[in-house]
Short mmCIF file of C-alpha atoms and ligand atoms in Angstrom, two decimals:
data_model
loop_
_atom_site.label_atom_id
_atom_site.label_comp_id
_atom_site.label_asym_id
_atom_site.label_seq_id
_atom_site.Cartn_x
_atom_site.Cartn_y
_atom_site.Cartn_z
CA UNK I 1 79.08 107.44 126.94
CA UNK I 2 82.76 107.06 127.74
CA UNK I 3 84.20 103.80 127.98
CA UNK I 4 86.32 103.39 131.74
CA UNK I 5 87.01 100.50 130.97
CA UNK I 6 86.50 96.73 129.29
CA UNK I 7 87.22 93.28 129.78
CA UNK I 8 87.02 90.50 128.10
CA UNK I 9 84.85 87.70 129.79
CA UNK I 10 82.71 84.73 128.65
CA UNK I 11 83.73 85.32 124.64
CA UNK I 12 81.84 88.89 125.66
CA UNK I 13 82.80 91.85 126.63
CA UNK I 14 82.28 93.70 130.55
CA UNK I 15 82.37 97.32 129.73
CA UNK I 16 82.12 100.34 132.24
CA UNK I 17 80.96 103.24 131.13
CA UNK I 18 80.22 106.88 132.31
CA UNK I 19 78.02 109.63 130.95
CA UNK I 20 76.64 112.81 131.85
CA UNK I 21 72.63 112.45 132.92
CA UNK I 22 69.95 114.92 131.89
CA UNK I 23 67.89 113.46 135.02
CA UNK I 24 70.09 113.49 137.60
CA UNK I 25 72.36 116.56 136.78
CA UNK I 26 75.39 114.27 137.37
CA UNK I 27 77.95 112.02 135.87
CA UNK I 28 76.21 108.24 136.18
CA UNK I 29 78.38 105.36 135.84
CA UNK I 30 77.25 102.23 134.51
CA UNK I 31 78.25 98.46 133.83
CA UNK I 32 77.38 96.73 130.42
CA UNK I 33 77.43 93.01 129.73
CA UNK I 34 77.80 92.49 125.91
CA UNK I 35 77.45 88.44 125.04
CA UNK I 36 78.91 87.08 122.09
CA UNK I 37 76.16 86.59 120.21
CA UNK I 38 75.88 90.43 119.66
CA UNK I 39 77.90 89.91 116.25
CA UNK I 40 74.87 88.68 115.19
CA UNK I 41 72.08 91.24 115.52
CA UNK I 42 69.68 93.26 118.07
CA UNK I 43 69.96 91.60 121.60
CA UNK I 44 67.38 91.32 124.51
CA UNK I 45 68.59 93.87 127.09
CA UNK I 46 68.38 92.38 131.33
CA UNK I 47 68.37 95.57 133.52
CA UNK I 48 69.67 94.84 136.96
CA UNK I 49 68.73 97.11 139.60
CA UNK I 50 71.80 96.82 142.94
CA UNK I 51 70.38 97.19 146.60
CA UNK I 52 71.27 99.93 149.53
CA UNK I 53 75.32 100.75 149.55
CA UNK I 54 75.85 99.48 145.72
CA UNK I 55 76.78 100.58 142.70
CA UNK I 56 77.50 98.99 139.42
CA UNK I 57 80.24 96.81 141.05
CA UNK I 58 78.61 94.77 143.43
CA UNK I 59 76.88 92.62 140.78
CA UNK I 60 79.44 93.00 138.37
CA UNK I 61 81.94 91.23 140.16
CA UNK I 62 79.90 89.10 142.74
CA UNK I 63 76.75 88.01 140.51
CA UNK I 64 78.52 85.93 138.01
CA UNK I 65 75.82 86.59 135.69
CA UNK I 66 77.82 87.03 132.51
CA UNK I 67 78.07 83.15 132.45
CA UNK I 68 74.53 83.04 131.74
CA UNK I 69 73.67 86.08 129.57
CA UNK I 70 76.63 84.57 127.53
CA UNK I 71 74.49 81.53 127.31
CA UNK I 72 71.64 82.63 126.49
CA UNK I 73 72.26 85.93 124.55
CA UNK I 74 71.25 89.03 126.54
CA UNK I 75 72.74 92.24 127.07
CA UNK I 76 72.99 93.15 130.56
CA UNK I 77 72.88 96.69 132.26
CA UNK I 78 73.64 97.67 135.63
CA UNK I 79 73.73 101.17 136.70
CA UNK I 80 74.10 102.97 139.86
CA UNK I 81 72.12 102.98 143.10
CA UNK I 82 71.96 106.93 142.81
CA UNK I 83 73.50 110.28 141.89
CA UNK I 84 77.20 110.68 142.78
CA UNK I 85 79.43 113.64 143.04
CA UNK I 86 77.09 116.15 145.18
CA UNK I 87 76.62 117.37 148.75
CA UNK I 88 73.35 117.38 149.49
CA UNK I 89 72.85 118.05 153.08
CA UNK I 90 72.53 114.54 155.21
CA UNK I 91 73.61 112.87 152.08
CA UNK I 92 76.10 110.72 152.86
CA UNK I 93 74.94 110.61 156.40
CA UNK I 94 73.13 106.92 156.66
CA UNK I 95 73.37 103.67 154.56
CA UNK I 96 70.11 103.63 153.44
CA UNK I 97 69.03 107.30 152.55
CA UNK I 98 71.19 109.62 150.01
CA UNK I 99 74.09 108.01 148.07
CA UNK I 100 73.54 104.62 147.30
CA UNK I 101 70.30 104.53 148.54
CA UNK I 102 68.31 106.24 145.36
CA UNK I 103 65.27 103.89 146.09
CA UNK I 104 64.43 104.73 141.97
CA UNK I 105 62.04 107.17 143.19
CA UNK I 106 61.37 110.92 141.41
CA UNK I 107 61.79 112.63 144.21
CA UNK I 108 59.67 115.66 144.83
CA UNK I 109 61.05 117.49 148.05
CA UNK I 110 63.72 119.83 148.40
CA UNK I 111 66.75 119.22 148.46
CA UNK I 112 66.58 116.13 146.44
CA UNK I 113 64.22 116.74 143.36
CA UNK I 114 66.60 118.39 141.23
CA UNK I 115 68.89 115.11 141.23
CA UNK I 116 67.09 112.27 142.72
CA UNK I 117 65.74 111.29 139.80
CA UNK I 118 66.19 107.13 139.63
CA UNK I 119 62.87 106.63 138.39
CA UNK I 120 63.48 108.80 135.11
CA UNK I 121 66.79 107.76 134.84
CA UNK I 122 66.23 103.84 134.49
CA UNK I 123 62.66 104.27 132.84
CA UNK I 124 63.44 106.73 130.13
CA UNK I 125 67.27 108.21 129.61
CA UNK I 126 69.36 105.22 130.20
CA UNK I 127 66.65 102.60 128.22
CA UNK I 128 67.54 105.51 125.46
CA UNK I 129 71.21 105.82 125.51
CA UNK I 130 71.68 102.31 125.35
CA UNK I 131 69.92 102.02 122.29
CA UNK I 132 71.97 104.22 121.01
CA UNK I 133 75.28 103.20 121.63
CA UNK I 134 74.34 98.87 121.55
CA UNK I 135 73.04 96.94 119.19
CA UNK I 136 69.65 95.90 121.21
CA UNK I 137 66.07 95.00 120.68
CA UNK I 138 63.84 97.68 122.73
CA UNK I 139 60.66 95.35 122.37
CA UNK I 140 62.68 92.55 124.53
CA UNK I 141 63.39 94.15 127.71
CA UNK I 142 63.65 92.66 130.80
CA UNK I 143 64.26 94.24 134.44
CA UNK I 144 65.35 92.15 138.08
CA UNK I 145 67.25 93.73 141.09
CA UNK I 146 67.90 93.09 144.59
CA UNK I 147 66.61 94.34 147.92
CA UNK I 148 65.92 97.82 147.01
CA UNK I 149 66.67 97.35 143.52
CA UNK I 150 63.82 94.19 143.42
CA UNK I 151 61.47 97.46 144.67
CA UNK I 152 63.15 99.05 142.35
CA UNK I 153 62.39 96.62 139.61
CA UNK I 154 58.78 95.59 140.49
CA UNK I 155 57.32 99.23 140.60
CA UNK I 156 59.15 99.84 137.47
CA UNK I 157 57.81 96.53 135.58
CA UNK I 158 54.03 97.23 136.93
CA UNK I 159 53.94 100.83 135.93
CA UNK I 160 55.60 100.25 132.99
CA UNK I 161 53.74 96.88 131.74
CA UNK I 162 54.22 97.83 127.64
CA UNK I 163 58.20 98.53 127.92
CA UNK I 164 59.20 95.73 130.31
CA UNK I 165 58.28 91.51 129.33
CA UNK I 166 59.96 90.17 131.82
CA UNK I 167 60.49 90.83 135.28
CA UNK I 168 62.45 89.17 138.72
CA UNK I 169 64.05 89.48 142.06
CA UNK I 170 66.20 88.43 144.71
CA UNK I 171 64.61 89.31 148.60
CA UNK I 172 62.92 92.66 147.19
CA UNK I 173 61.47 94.93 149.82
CA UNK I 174 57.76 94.27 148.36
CA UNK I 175 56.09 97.26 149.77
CA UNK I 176 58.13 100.34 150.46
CA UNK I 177 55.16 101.80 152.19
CA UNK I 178 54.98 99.64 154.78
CA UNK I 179 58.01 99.03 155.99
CA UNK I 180 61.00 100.96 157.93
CA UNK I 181 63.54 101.16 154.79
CA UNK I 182 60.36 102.26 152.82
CA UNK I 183 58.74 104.85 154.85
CA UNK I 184 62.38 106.80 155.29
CA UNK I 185 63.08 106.97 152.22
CA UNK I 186 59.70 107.80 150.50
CA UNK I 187 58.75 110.33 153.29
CA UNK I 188 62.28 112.15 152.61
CA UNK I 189 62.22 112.03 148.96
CA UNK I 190 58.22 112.19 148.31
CA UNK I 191 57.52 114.15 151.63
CA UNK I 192 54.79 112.85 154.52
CA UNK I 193 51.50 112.66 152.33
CA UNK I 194 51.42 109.06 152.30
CA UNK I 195 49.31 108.82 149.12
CA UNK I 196 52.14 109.72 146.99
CA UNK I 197 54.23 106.78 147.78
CA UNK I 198 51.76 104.15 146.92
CA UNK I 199 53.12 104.63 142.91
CA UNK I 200 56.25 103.10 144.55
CA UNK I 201 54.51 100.09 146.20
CA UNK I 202 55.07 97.31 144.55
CA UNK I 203 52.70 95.03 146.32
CA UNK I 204 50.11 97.69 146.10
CA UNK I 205 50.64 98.08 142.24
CA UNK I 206 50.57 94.14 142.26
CA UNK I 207 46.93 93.74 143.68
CA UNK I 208 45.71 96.77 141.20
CA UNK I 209 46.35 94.14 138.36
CA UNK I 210 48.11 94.53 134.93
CA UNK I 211 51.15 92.37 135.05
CA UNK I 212 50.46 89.36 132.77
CA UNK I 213 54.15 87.26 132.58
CA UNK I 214 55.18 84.95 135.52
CA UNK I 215 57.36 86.77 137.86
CA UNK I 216 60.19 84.85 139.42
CA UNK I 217 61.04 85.97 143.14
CA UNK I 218 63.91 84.10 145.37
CA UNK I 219 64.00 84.83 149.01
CA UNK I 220 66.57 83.18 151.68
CA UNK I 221 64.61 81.90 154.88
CA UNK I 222 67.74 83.51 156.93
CA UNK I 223 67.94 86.20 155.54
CA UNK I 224 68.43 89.25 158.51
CA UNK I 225 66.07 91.76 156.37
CA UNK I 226 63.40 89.25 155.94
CA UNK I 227 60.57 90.28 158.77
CA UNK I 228 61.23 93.62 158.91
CA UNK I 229 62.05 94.96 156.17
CA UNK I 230 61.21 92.58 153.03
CA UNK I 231 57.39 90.25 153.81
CA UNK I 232 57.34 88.58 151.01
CA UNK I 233 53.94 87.48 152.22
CA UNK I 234 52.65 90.93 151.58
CA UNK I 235 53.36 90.67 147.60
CA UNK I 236 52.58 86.96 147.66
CA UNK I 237 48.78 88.21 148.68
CA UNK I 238 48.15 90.90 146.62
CA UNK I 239 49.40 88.54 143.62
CA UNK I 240 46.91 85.87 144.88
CA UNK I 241 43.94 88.78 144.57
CA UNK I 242 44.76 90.03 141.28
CA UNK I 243 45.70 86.85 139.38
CA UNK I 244 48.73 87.98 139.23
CA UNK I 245 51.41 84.80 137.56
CA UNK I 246 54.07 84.97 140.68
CA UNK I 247 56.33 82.18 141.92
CA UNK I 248 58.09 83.05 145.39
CA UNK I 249 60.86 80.64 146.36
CA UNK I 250 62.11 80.31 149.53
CA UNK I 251 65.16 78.99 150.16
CA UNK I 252 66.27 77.65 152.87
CA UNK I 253 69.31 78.47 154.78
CA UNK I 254 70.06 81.39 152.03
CA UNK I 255 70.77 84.89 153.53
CA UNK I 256 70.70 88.25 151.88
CA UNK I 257 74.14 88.66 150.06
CA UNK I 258 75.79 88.06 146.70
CA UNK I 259 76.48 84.27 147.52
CA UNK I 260 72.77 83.89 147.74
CA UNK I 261 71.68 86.35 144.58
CA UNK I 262 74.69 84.06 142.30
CA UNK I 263 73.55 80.71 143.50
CA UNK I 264 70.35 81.13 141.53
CA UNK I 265 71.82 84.09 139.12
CA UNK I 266 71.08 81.43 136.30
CA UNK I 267 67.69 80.20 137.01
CA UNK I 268 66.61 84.38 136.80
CA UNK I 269 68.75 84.45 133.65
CA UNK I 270 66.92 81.58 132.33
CA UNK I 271 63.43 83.07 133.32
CA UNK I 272 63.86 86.17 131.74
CA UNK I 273 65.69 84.89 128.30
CA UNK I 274 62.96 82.24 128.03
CA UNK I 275 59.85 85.54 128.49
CA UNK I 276 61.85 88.00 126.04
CA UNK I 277 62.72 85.30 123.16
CA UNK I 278 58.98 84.05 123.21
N1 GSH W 301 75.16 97.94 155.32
C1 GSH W 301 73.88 97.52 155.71
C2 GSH W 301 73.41 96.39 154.86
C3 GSH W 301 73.33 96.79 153.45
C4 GSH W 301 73.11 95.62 152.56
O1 GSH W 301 72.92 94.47 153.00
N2 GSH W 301 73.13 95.89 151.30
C5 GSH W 301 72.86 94.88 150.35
C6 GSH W 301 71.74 95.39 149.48
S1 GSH W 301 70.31 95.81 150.43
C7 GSH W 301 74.07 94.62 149.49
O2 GSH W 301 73.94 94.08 148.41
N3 GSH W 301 75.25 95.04 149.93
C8 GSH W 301 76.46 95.01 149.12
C9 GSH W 301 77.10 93.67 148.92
O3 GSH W 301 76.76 92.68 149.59
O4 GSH W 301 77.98 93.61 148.04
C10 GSH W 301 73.90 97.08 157.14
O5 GSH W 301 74.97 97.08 157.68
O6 GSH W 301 72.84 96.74 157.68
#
């Protein structure tokens, strides 16, 4: 990884870094969070997945999460929203399909399979290169997004129940499948069989059982995405079925941007250091 650059910030250190990416055949950049504490040995490593039109910035600057992971000792990594640098046809064409809209999906139709590849890329190559180049524990890792990137975060911590011990989200879109975001984005990256996209259903994975830590989600009552495109009620029921440990909050007033996601930055912080130091 090079380093783009690196500030200094809470006695840590807010690096940027970019790398070439076996799964996405492009350059990826990516922010890292380094507390103080890292002096001291392997740290817990946060993964924060960014919503539609983001990349590593948004949370970076807006978040103010490296108050907390200062406090409590956790490395935290925010990549991309998807590949960069190509011209895919109708890539760049809408806000929420293409660039910045990766939806962390493997996609399987043409012509985004050969670099859509979000799912890979969070799950397996960055996970790896981050190992390499910090000094982290991979048994204490955590994942939380927002919007898309609380999809994005979900699916990944119920398919992935051994690597990931904590999990959280800010007004996720709870089941791609069934909503308008969703079904554009799955159809054009998994094509129309609708039976592939349920592996990228969070709420479906939810009520299929698995997850066993509490799972922290925040959700603004104003928020403009909230009936169509988010229902928290949808993940809230298929929790209830499967015994699955989830507390939704929703709060009042809040809508869907960074001033809601770093009013209660620190209580996620706090939920996820208190899972990955048990
Ligand atoms: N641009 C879209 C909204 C996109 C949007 O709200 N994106 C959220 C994530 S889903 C976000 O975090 N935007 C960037 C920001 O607020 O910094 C619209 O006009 O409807």
């Amino acid at each position: 990884m090079d380093r783009i650059s690196s500030h200094a910030c809470f006695g840590g250190t807010q690096g940027i870094y970019r790398h070439r990416s076996a799964s996405t055949g492009t350059d990826m950049e990516v922010a890292v969070f380094v507390p103080p504490q890292a002096a001291d040995g392997p740290l817990p490593v946060l993964t924060y997945l960014s919503g539609l039109t983001c990349t590593w910035e948004n949370f970076t600057v807006k978040a103010g999460a490296q108050r907390y992971a200062a406090e409590h000792g956790v490395i935290i990594v925010a990549p991309d929203t998807s590949p960069r640098g190509l011209d895919l046809p109708g890539e760049h064409a809408s806000y929420d399909f293409g660039s910045g809209a990766g939806f962390y999906v493997d996609a399987t139709q043409d012509p985004w399979k050969t670099n859509y590849r979000m799912y890979s890329y969070i799950r397996d190559e960055l996970p790896g290169l981050i190992a390499s180049e910090f000094k982290i524990d991979p048994a204490r890792q955590g994942i939380f997004g927002h919007s898309m990137g609380g999809h994005g975060a979900l699916v990944m911590a119920f398919r992935n129940p051994d690597r990931y011990r904590s999990v959280s989200a800010f007004s996720p879109i709870v089941s791609a499948s069934r909503v308008p975001w969703g079904e554009k984005a799955l159809g054009g990256y998994l094509g129309q069989d609708r039976e592939a996209w349920k592996q990228y259903d969070a709420s479906l994975l939810a009520e299929k059982g698995g997850w066993k830590s509490p799972i922290l989600v925040d959700q603004g009552t104003s928020d403009q995405f909230l009936e169509k495109e988010l229902k928290p009620e949808l993940l809230e029921e298929a929790c209830a079925k499967s015994g699955t440990p989830l507390t939704l909050r929703r709060q009042p007033g809040y809508d869907h941007s960074y001033y809601f996601i770093s009013t209660f930055m620190g209580d996620h912080i706090a939920h996820h250091a208190k899972l990955l130091k048990a």
